PDB file of C-alpha atoms in Angstrom:
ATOM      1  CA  UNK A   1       4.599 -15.892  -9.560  1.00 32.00           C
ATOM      2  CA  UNK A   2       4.949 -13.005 -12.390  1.00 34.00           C
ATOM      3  CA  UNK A   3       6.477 -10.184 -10.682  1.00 36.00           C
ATOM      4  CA  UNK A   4       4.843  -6.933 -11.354  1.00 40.00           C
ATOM      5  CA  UNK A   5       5.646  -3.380 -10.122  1.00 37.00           C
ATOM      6  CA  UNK A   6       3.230  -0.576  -9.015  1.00 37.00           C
ATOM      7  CA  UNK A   7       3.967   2.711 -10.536  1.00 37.00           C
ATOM      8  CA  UNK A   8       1.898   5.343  -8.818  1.00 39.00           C
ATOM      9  CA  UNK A   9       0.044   7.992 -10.757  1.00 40.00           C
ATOM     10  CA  UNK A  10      -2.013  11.312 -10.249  1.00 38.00           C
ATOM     11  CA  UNK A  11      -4.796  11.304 -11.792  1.00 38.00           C
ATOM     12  CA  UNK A  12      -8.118  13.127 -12.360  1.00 38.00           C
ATOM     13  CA  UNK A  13     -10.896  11.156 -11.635  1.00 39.00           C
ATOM     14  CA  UNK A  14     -13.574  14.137 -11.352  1.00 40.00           C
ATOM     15  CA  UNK A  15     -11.625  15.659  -8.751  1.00 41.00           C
ATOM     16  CA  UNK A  16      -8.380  15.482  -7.200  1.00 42.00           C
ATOM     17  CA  UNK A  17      -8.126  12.025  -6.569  1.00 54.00           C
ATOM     18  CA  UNK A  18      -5.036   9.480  -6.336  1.00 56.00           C
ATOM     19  CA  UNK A  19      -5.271   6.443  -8.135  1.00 61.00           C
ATOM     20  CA  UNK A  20      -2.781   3.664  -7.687  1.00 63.00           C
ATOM     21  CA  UNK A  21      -2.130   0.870 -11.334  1.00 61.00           C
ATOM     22  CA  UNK A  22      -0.728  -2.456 -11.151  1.00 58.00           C
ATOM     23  CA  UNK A  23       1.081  -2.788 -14.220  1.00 57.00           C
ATOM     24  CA  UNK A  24       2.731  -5.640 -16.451  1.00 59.00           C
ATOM     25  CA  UNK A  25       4.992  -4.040 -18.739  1.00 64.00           C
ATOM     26  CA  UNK A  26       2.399  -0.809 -20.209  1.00 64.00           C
ATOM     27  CA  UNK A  27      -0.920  -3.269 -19.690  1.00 60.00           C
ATOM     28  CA  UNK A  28      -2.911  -1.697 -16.707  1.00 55.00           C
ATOM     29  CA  UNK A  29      -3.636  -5.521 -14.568  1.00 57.00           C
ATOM     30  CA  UNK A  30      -5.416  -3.674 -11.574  1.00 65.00           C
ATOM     31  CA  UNK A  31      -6.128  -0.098 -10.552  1.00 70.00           C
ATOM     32  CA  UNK A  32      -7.042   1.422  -6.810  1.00 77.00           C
ATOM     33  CA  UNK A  33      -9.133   4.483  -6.258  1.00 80.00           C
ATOM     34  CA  UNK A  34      -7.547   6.221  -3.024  1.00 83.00           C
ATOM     35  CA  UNK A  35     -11.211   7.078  -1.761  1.00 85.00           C
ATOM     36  CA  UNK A  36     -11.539   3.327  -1.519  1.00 89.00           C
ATOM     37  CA  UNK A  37      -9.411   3.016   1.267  1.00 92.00           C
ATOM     38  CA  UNK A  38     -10.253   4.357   4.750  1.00 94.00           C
ATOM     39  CA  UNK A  39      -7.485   5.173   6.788  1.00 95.00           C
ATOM     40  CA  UNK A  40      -7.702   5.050  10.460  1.00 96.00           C
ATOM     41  CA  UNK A  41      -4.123   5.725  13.015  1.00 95.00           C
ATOM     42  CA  UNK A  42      -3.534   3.063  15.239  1.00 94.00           C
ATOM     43  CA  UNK A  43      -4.892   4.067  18.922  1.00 91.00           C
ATOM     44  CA  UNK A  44      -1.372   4.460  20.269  1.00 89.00           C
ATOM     45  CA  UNK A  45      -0.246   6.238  17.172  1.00 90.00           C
ATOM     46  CA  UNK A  46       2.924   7.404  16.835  1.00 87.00           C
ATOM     47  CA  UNK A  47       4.046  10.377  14.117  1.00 86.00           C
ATOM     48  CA  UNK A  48       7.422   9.044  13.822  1.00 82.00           C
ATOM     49  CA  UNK A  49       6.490   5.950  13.268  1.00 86.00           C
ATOM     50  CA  UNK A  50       3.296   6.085  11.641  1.00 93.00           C
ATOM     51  CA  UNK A  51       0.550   3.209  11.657  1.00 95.00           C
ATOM     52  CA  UNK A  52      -3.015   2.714  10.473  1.00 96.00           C
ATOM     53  CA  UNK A  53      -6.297   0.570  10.021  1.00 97.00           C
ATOM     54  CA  UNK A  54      -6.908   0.483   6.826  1.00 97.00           C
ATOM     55  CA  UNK A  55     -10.525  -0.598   5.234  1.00 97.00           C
ATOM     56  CA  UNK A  56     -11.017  -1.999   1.868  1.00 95.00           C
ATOM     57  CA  UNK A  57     -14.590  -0.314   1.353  1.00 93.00           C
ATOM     58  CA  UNK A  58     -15.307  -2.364  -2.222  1.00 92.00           C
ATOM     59  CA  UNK A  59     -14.285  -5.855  -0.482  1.00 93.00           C
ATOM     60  CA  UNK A  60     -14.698  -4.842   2.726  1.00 95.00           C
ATOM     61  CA  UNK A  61     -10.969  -6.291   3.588  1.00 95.00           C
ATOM     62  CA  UNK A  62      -9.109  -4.621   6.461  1.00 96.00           C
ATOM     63  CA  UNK A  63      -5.701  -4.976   7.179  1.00 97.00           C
ATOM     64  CA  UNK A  64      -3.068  -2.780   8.643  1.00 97.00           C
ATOM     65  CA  UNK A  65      -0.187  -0.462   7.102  1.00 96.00           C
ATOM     66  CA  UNK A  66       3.098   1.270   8.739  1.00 95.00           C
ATOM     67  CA  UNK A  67       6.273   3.441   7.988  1.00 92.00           C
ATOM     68  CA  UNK A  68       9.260   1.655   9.303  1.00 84.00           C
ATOM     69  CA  UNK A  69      11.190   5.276   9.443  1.00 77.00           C
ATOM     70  CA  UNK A  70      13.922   6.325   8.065  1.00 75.00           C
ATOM     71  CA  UNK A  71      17.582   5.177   9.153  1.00 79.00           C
ATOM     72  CA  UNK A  72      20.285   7.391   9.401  1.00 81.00           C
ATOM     73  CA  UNK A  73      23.683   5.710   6.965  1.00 81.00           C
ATOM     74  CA  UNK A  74      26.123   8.177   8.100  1.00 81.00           C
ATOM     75  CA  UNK A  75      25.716  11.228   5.273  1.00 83.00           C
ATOM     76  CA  UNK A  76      22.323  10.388   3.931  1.00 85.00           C
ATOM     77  CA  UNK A  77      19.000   9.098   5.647  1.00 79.00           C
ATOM     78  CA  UNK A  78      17.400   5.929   3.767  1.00 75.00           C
ATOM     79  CA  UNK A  79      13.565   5.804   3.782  1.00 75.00           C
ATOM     80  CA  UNK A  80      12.522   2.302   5.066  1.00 82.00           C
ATOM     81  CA  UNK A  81       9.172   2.857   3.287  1.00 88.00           C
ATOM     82  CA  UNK A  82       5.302   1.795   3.965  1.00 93.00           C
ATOM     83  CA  UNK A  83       4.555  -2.104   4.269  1.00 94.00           C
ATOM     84  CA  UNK A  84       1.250  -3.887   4.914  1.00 96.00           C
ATOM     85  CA  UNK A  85       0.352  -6.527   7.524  1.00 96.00           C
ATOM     86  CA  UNK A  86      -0.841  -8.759   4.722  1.00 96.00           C
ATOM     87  CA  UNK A  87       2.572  -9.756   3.240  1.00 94.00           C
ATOM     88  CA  UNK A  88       5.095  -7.167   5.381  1.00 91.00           C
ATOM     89  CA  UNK A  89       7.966  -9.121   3.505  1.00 90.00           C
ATOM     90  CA  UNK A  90       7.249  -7.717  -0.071  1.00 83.00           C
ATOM     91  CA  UNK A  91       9.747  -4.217  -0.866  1.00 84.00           C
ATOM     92  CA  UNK A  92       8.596  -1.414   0.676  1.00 87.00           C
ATOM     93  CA  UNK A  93       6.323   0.962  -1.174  1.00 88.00           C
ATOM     94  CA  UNK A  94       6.739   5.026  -1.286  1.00 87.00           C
ATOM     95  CA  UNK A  95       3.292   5.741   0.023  1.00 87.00           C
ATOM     96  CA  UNK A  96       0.918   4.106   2.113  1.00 90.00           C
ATOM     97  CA  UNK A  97      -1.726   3.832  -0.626  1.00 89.00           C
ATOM     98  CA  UNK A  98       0.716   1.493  -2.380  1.00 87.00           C
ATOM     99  CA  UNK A  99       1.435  -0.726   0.837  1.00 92.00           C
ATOM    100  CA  UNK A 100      -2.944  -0.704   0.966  1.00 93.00           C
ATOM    101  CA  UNK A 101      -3.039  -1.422  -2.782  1.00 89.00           C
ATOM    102  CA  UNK A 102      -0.349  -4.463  -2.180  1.00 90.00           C
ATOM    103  CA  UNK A 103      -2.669  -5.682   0.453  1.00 93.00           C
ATOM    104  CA  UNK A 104      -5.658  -6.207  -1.236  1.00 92.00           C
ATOM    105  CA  UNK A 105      -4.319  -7.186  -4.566  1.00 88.00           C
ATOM    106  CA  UNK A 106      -2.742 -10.374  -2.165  1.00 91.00           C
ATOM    107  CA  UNK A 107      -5.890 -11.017  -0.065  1.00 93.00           C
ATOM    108  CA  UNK A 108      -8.049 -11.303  -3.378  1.00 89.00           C
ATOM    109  CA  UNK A 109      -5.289 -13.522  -4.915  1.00 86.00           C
ATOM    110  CA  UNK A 110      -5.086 -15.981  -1.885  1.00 88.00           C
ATOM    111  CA  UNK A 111      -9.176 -16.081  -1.910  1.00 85.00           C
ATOM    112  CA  UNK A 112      -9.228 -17.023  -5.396  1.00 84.00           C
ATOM    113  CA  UNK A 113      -6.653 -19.354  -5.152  1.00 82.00           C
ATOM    114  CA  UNK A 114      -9.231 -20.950  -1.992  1.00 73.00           C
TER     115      UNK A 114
END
């Protein structure tokens, strides 16, 4: 499998809207609107630890993503990052639109690949 990387922009898409590009090298493969995602906590929701239902609202794929906290390494605390239900073994991403981004980009590559 290639191995791509997300880089995570801000950008204005008539407002102040996050957008989120799969790129290969400078080529642009995939790019996620954040207003395409709907992001609902987890009934027993917990702040440190923070999960959500997430919706797909183009594809209408749902999945789930979490923040496995931050671990204290004696002088500094590491970040464990957001992951996604879909593939929770890929590296952790910085924001939870990245995990959701992840998500669907796998989902749409395993129903192709149906």
């Amino acid at each position: 499998e290639m191995r791509s990387r997300f880089e995570h922009e801000l950008k204005d898409l008539g407002g102040s809207q996050m957008s989120v590009s799969l790129l290969t090298g400078s080529e642009v493969i995939e790019s996620y609107r954040v207003n395409d995602f709907e992001f609902m906590q987890v009934q027993d929701f917990d702040s440190d630890n923070p999960e959500f239902e997430v919706a797909h609202l183009p594809t209408q794929k749902t999945f789930t993503v979490y923040h496995k906290g931050v671990v204290e390494t004696g002088r500094e605390s590491v970040n464990l990052g957001w992951r996604n239900s879909v593939y929770p073994w890929a590296n952790a991403f910085p924001t939870r639109e990245g995990a959701a981004a992840d998500a669907v980009r796998r989902l749409l590559k395993a129903q192709s690949a149906e």
